[in-house]
Coordinates of C-alpha atoms and ligand atoms in Angstrom, one line a residue:
M1 CA 63.0 -116.7 50.4
I2 CA 61.3 -119.3 52.2
N3 CA 62.5 -122.9 51.3
L4 CA 59.4 -125.1 50.8
L5 CA 61.3 -128.1 51.9
D6 CA 61.4 -126.4 55.6
L7 CA 57.6 -126.4 55.9
T8 CA 55.5 -129.4 57.1
P9 CA 52.2 -129.7 55.3
D10 CA 50.6 -127.9 58.2
D11 CA 53.0 -125.1 58.0
L12 CA 52.2 -124.9 54.1
T13 CA 48.3 -124.8 55.0
A14 CA 49.2 -122.0 57.5
F15 CA 51.4 -120.1 55.1
F16 CA 48.6 -120.4 52.6
A17 CA 45.8 -119.2 55.0
A18 CA 48.0 -116.1 56.1
R19 CA 47.9 -115.3 52.5
G20 CA 44.0 -115.8 52.2
E21 CA 44.5 -119.1 50.1
K22 CA 42.2 -122.1 50.9
P23 CA 43.9 -125.2 52.4
F24 CA 43.4 -127.3 49.5
R25 CA 46.3 -125.0 47.7
A26 CA 48.5 -126.3 50.1
R27 CA 47.7 -130.0 49.4
Q28 CA 48.2 -129.2 45.7
V29 CA 51.7 -127.7 46.6
S30 CA 52.8 -130.5 48.9
R31 CA 51.9 -133.2 46.5
W32 CA 53.9 -131.5 43.7
I33 CA 56.9 -131.2 46.0
H34 CA 56.7 -134.6 47.7
Q35 CA 54.6 -136.8 45.6
R36 CA 56.0 -135.7 42.3
F37 CA 59.2 -134.0 43.3
V38 CA 59.1 -130.7 41.3
A39 CA 61.8 -128.0 42.0
D40 CA 60.2 -125.2 40.0
I41 CA 57.1 -123.3 41.1
A42 CA 56.3 -122.6 37.5
A43 CA 55.6 -126.6 36.7
M44 CA 52.9 -126.8 39.5
T45 CA 50.1 -126.4 36.6
D46 CA 46.9 -126.6 38.6
L47 CA 47.6 -123.5 40.5
A48 CA 46.5 -120.5 38.5
R49 CA 49.4 -118.5 37.0
P50 CA 49.2 -115.4 39.2
L51 CA 48.9 -117.8 42.4
R52 CA 52.3 -119.3 40.8
E53 CA 54.0 -115.9 40.4
R54 CA 53.1 -114.8 43.9
L55 CA 54.2 -117.8 45.5
A56 CA 57.6 -117.8 43.4
A57 CA 58.0 -114.0 44.6
E58 CA 58.4 -115.4 48.0
A59 CA 59.2 -119.3 48.1
H60 CA 61.3 -121.7 46.2
I61 CA 62.3 -125.3 46.5
V62 CA 66.1 -126.2 47.3
G63 CA 67.4 -129.5 47.8
P64 CA 70.6 -130.2 49.4
T65 CA 74.0 -129.3 47.3
L66 CA 75.5 -132.5 45.9
I67 CA 79.0 -133.1 46.1
R68 CA 79.5 -136.9 45.2
D69 CA 76.9 -139.7 43.8
T70 CA 78.5 -142.9 44.0
T71 CA 76.7 -146.3 43.1
A72 CA 78.2 -149.8 44.5
S73 CA 78.5 -153.1 43.0
D74 CA 75.4 -154.5 45.1
G75 CA 73.4 -151.4 43.8
T76 CA 73.6 -149.2 47.1
R77 CA 74.1 -145.8 46.2
K78 CA 75.5 -142.8 48.4
W79 CA 75.0 -139.3 47.6
L80 CA 77.4 -136.7 49.5
F81 CA 75.9 -133.6 50.2
D82 CA 77.3 -130.4 51.2
A83 CA 76.9 -128.9 54.8
G84 CA 79.2 -125.7 54.6
N85 CA 82.5 -125.2 56.4
A86 CA 84.0 -128.0 54.7
N87 CA 81.7 -130.6 56.2
A88 CA 79.4 -133.1 54.3
V89 CA 76.7 -135.7 55.4
E90 CA 75.6 -138.8 53.4
S91 CA 72.4 -140.6 52.5
V92 CA 72.2 -143.8 51.4
Y93 CA 69.8 -145.7 49.2
I94 CA 69.7 -149.5 50.1
P95 CA 67.5 -151.4 47.1
E96 CA 65.9 -154.8 48.0
D97 CA 63.6 -156.8 46.4
D98 CA 60.2 -155.4 47.3
R99 CA 61.0 -152.0 49.0
G100 CA 63.7 -149.1 48.6
T101 CA 65.2 -147.9 51.7
L102 CA 67.1 -144.7 52.5
C103 CA 69.5 -144.0 55.2
I104 CA 69.5 -140.4 56.3
S105 CA 71.4 -137.9 58.1
S106 CA 70.4 -135.5 60.9
Q107 CA 73.4 -133.8 61.7
A108 CA 76.7 -132.8 60.3
G109 CA 79.1 -134.8 62.6
C110 CA 78.0 -135.7 66.1
A111 CA 78.5 -134.5 69.5
L112 CA 78.3 -137.5 71.4
D113 CA 81.7 -139.3 70.5
C114 CA 81.0 -142.9 70.6
A115 CA 84.2 -144.8 70.9
F116 CA 83.5 -146.7 67.6
C117 CA 82.1 -144.2 65.4
S118 CA 83.6 -142.2 62.6
T119 CA 81.0 -139.4 62.6
G120 CA 81.7 -139.2 66.7
K121 CA 85.5 -139.0 66.0
Q122 CA 84.6 -136.0 64.0
G123 CA 83.2 -134.0 66.4
F124 CA 80.0 -132.1 66.1
N125 CA 79.6 -129.4 63.6
R126 CA 75.9 -128.2 63.3
N127 CA 72.4 -129.5 63.0
L128 CA 70.7 -130.0 59.9
T129 CA 67.5 -128.1 59.2
T130 CA 64.1 -129.6 58.7
G131 CA 64.5 -128.6 54.6
E132 CA 67.9 -130.3 54.9
I133 CA 66.3 -133.8 56.2
V134 CA 63.5 -133.8 54.2
G135 CA 65.7 -132.5 51.2
Q136 CA 67.9 -135.8 51.4
L137 CA 64.6 -138.0 50.5
W138 CA 63.2 -135.4 48.1
L139 CA 66.4 -135.6 46.2
A140 CA 66.8 -139.5 46.1
N141 CA 63.6 -140.2 44.8
R142 CA 64.1 -137.0 42.1
M143 CA 67.4 -138.4 41.0
L144 CA 66.1 -142.1 40.9
L145 CA 63.1 -141.5 39.3
A146 CA 65.3 -139.3 36.5
D147 CA 67.7 -142.1 36.5
G148 CA 64.9 -144.7 35.6
V149 CA 65.1 -147.0 38.3
T150 CA 63.1 -150.1 38.6
G151 CA 61.6 -152.1 41.0
P152 CA 58.2 -153.8 41.4
W153 CA 56.5 -150.9 43.7
I154 CA 57.7 -148.6 41.4
A155 CA 56.1 -150.1 38.7
A156 CA 52.9 -149.9 40.7
G157 CA 53.1 -146.6 40.8
R158 CA 54.9 -145.7 44.4
A159 CA 57.9 -143.6 44.8
P160 CA 61.4 -145.3 44.6
I161 CA 61.9 -144.9 48.6
T162 CA 59.5 -147.0 50.7
N163 CA 61.3 -146.9 54.0
V164 CA 63.6 -144.1 55.7
V165 CA 66.0 -145.0 58.6
M166 CA 67.3 -141.7 60.4
M167 CA 70.5 -143.9 61.2
G168 CA 73.1 -141.8 58.7
M169 CA 75.2 -139.2 60.4
G170 CA 74.3 -137.4 63.6
E171 CA 71.9 -138.0 66.6
P172 CA 68.5 -137.5 65.8
L173 CA 67.3 -136.9 68.9
A174 CA 69.9 -133.9 69.5
N175 CA 68.3 -132.4 66.7
F176 CA 64.8 -132.7 67.9
D177 CA 63.2 -129.4 66.9
A178 CA 64.0 -129.9 63.3
V179 CA 63.5 -134.0 62.9
V180 CA 60.2 -134.0 64.3
P181 CA 58.8 -131.9 61.6
A182 CA 60.8 -133.6 59.1
L183 CA 59.1 -137.0 60.5
K184 CA 55.5 -135.4 60.1
T185 CA 56.5 -134.6 56.4
L186 CA 57.5 -138.0 55.9
L187 CA 53.9 -139.7 57.6
D188 CA 51.6 -136.9 55.9
D189 CA 49.5 -138.2 53.4
H190 CA 49.9 -135.1 51.1
A191 CA 53.6 -135.5 51.6
Y192 CA 55.5 -138.8 51.2
G193 CA 52.6 -140.6 53.0
L194 CA 55.0 -143.0 54.7
S195 CA 53.4 -145.4 57.6
R196 CA 54.8 -144.9 60.6
R197 CA 56.3 -148.7 60.6
R198 CA 58.2 -147.7 57.6
V199 CA 60.3 -145.0 59.2
T200 CA 62.8 -145.7 61.7
L201 CA 64.8 -143.5 64.2
S202 CA 67.5 -144.6 65.7
T203 CA 68.8 -143.3 69.2
S204 CA 72.0 -143.6 71.3
G205 CA 69.6 -143.1 74.0
L206 CA 68.8 -139.9 75.1
V207 CA 66.1 -140.8 77.6
P208 CA 64.1 -137.6 77.8
W209 CA 63.9 -137.2 74.1
I210 CA 62.8 -141.0 73.8
D211 CA 59.4 -139.9 75.8
R212 CA 59.2 -136.5 74.1
L213 CA 59.1 -138.5 70.5
R214 CA 56.5 -140.9 72.0
D215 CA 54.4 -137.8 72.8
E216 CA 54.8 -135.8 69.7
C217 CA 55.6 -138.2 66.6
P218 CA 56.4 -141.8 67.6
V219 CA 57.8 -143.8 64.6
A220 CA 59.7 -147.2 64.9
L221 CA 62.2 -146.9 67.3
A222 CA 66.0 -148.5 67.0
V223 CA 68.3 -148.0 70.1
S224 CA 71.8 -148.2 70.0
L225 CA 72.7 -150.4 72.9
H226 CA 76.4 -152.2 72.1
A227 CA 76.9 -153.4 75.7
P228 CA 75.2 -155.0 78.5
N229 CA 76.1 -153.5 81.5
D230 CA 76.7 -149.6 82.4
A231 CA 80.7 -150.0 83.1
L232 CA 81.3 -151.3 79.2
R233 CA 78.5 -148.8 77.8
D234 CA 80.1 -145.9 79.7
R235 CA 83.2 -146.4 77.7
L236 CA 81.6 -147.1 74.1
V237 CA 78.4 -144.8 74.4
P238 CA 79.8 -141.6 77.0
I239 CA 76.0 -140.5 76.9
N240 CA 75.0 -143.7 79.0
R241 CA 77.2 -141.9 81.7
K242 CA 74.2 -139.3 81.8
H243 CA 71.4 -141.8 81.2
P244 CA 72.2 -145.6 82.6
L245 CA 70.9 -148.4 81.3
A246 CA 67.9 -149.0 83.6
D247 CA 66.8 -145.5 82.9
L248 CA 66.8 -146.4 79.1
M249 CA 65.4 -149.6 79.5
A250 CA 62.5 -147.8 81.2
A251 CA 61.9 -145.7 78.7
C252 CA 61.9 -148.0 76.0
R253 CA 59.2 -149.9 78.0
R254 CA 57.2 -146.5 78.1
Y255 CA 57.7 -145.8 74.0
L256 CA 56.1 -149.3 73.3
D257 CA 52.9 -147.7 75.0
R258 CA 52.6 -145.6 71.6
A259 CA 55.0 -147.4 69.3
P260 CA 54.0 -148.5 66.0
R261 CA 55.5 -151.5 66.2
D262 CA 55.4 -153.7 69.4
F263 CA 59.0 -154.4 69.7
I264 CA 62.5 -151.9 70.2
T265 CA 64.9 -152.9 67.8
F266 CA 68.2 -153.0 69.7
E267 CA 71.7 -152.2 67.6
Y268 CA 74.7 -154.1 68.9
V269 CA 77.7 -153.5 67.0
M270 CA 80.2 -156.4 67.3
L271 CA 83.5 -155.6 68.8
D272 CA 86.4 -158.1 68.9
G273 CA 87.4 -159.2 72.4
V274 CA 85.4 -156.0 73.9
N275 CA 81.6 -156.9 74.0
D276 CA 81.0 -160.0 72.0
Q277 CA 81.9 -162.8 74.8
P278 CA 79.4 -165.6 75.9
A279 CA 79.1 -163.5 79.0
H280 CA 78.0 -160.4 77.4
A281 CA 75.4 -162.4 75.7
D282 CA 73.8 -163.5 78.8
E283 CA 74.0 -160.6 80.6
L284 CA 72.2 -158.9 77.3
V285 CA 69.3 -161.4 77.5
R286 CA 68.9 -160.4 81.3
L287 CA 69.0 -156.6 80.6
V288 CA 66.0 -156.8 77.8
A289 CA 64.1 -159.5 80.2
D290 CA 61.4 -157.2 80.1
V291 CA 61.5 -155.0 77.0
P292 CA 59.8 -156.6 73.8
C293 CA 62.6 -156.3 71.5
K294 CA 64.5 -157.4 68.4
L295 CA 68.6 -157.7 68.6
N296 CA 70.3 -156.6 65.5
L297 CA 74.0 -157.3 65.7
I298 CA 76.3 -154.7 63.4
P299 CA 79.7 -156.2 62.4
F300 CA 81.9 -153.4 63.2
N301 CA 82.8 -151.2 60.2
P302 CA 86.5 -150.0 60.7
F303 CA 87.6 -146.8 59.3
P304 CA 91.3 -144.9 59.6
G305 CA 92.6 -144.4 62.9
T306 CA 90.2 -146.7 65.0
E307 CA 91.5 -149.1 67.9
F308 CA 88.7 -151.5 66.9
R309 CA 88.4 -154.7 65.1
T310 CA 85.1 -156.4 64.0
S311 CA 84.6 -159.8 65.6
P312 CA 85.3 -163.1 63.6
R313 CA 82.1 -164.4 61.7
E314 CA 82.4 -167.3 63.9
R315 CA 81.8 -165.4 67.3
I316 CA 79.2 -163.4 65.9
A317 CA 77.1 -166.3 64.8
S318 CA 77.6 -167.9 68.4
F319 CA 76.6 -164.8 69.9
Q320 CA 74.0 -164.6 68.0
K321 CA 73.0 -168.3 68.6
R322 CA 73.3 -167.7 72.3
L323 CA 70.7 -164.9 72.3
M324 CA 68.3 -166.8 69.7
N325 CA 68.4 -169.8 72.4
A326 CA 67.3 -167.5 75.1
G327 CA 64.5 -166.7 72.8
I328 CA 65.4 -163.2 71.4
V329 CA 65.0 -162.8 67.4
T330 CA 68.5 -161.8 66.6
T331 CA 69.5 -161.0 62.9
V332 CA 72.7 -159.8 61.7
R333 CA 73.1 -156.8 59.6
K334 CA 74.3 -157.3 56.1
T335 CA 77.0 -155.2 55.1
R336 CA 75.8 -153.0 52.1
G337 CA 77.9 -150.8 49.6
D338 CA 81.0 -151.8 51.4
D339 CA 83.1 -151.1 48.0
I340 CA 81.8 -147.4 48.5
D341 CA 82.6 -147.0 52.2
A342 CA 78.5 -146.7 52.8
A343 CA 78.2 -149.0 55.8
C344 CA 76.9 -147.9 59.1
G345 CA 79.9 -145.6 61.0
Q346 CA 81.9 -145.3 57.8
L347 CA 79.9 -142.0 56.5
A348 CA 82.3 -139.2 55.7
G349 CA 82.4 -135.9 57.6
R350 CA 84.8 -133.9 56.3
V351 CA 85.2 -133.3 52.5
Q352 CA 88.8 -132.6 53.2
D353 CA 89.4 -136.3 54.6
R354 CA 87.8 -138.1 51.7
T355 CA 90.2 -135.8 49.5
K356 CA 92.9 -136.7 51.2
R357 CA 92.2 -140.3 51.2
R358 CA 91.4 -140.5 47.9
L359 CA 95.1 -139.2 47.1
G360 CA 96.3 -142.1 49.2
T361 CA 97.3 -140.4 52.5
R362 CA 95.8 -142.3 55.2
I363 CA 95.7 -139.8 57.7
P364 CA 93.9 -140.4 61.3
I365 CA 90.7 -138.5 61.6
A366 CA 91.5 -137.4 65.0
A367 CA 94.3 -135.6 63.4
T368 CA 92.5 -133.8 61.1
R369 CA 89.5 -132.4 63.2
Ligands
SAH1 N1 73.5 -141.5 66.2 C1 72.6 -142.4 66.2 C2 71.9 -143.1 64.8 C3 73.3 -143.0 63.7 S1 74.5 -144.6 63.8 C4 72.7 -143.8 66.9 O1 73.8 -143.7 67.6 O2 71.9 -144.9 67.1 C5 73.4 -145.6 63.4 C6 74.0 -146.9 64.1 O3 75.4 -147.6 63.2 C7 74.1 -147.0 65.4 O4 73.7 -148.2 65.8 C8 75.7 -147.0 65.7 O5 76.0 -147.2 66.8 C9 76.2 -147.5 64.3 N2 77.7 -147.4 64.2 C10 78.2 -146.2 64.0 N3 79.5 -146.5 64.0 C11 79.7 -147.7 63.8 C12 80.8 -148.7 62.8 N4 82.1 -148.0 62.7 N5 80.4 -149.9 62.7 C13 79.4 -150.4 62.9 N6 78.2 -149.5 63.3 C14 78.4 -148.2 63.6
SF4_2 FE1 76.9 -140.4 67.4 FE2 75.3 -142.2 66.9 FE3 77.9 -142.2 66.2 FE4 77.2 -142.5 68.7 S1 77.1 -143.7 67.2 S2 78.9 -140.9 67.5 S3 75.3 -141.0 68.7 S4 76.2 -140.7 65.4

């Protein structure tokens, strides 16, 4: 059986062509799935019944399996999906006044092992498929609509999710072959129709893949910097040993030739006493001097077993001020959904761990790997 969520709109056209059907059939089906979020081929009433029956004989629409659905006091909603082998991945819905953002995952676990990241500490389990990546968006839209979610853009007829950030679990560029087709479905007018500016991919800095993304499917880019020099970044973001900062900055400049936005977003997690001193800010200013960028400071979100603490609020404010004074637009990320552990780097990995934590036994993640 083919899961239609795995197919890009172009794949779907080829699928129908191979069966002697016209391209507009593919567009009809794509709209049923990605704009009306149906799960049942029989519901596609503008397709002749025999065609629906032929299609249903070899294809279906199967979203990710939901394990848990939690809503925080600020409206942030988190879905936990089964990834097999006692692993789980998460998507987080973040409603704002004028948009709905979905943070999606690209892998179960992550092999890159950044020192401050709970996903990294769990190790790598597996890549998600295109259908599992797109399925997070499909299911979120479907459930939000079914629950009667409101917002001015929804009243105007748009889908609940208007923006997607690939900032959940996993390194999206390490799963390039599944991520790019998913991005194509997100961008296609007959599917989600999101503009490239409303889709952001966050990477820890896989330099060759940043170039490939620029060539094959440029979307807004966020790069997880976290340190202003190679010595510190080698420690915090180990992939830096393979792709050091000079190479990363050069890749960012190349990316901007084709990027939908005229800046790169640099993410910088604020770790108490580690990367948050005035000298780090000054070094950061020099590092990014010739890359048009915005900086996003992320207060560190602790998780059981971590050696790090978040920088005090005043230190984050003075770090921000120092960067702003040097002419770099710098924002501090608001922590959302903290009563349900929905913040960056806190997303659950192993279902088991969560069960244990719920029972109150705080087991360091390293011990349960
Ligand atoms: N693998 C990609 C995307 C997923 S992580 C990347 O690293 O960019 C999304 C963002 O959350 C990254 O900037 C990451 O560094 C940050 N992050 C990871 N763990 C965190 C934590 N414990 N607290 C705050 N931010 C964290
Ligand atoms: Fe992987 Fe990103 Fe976490 Fe690093 S921060 S371990 S790249 S998910």
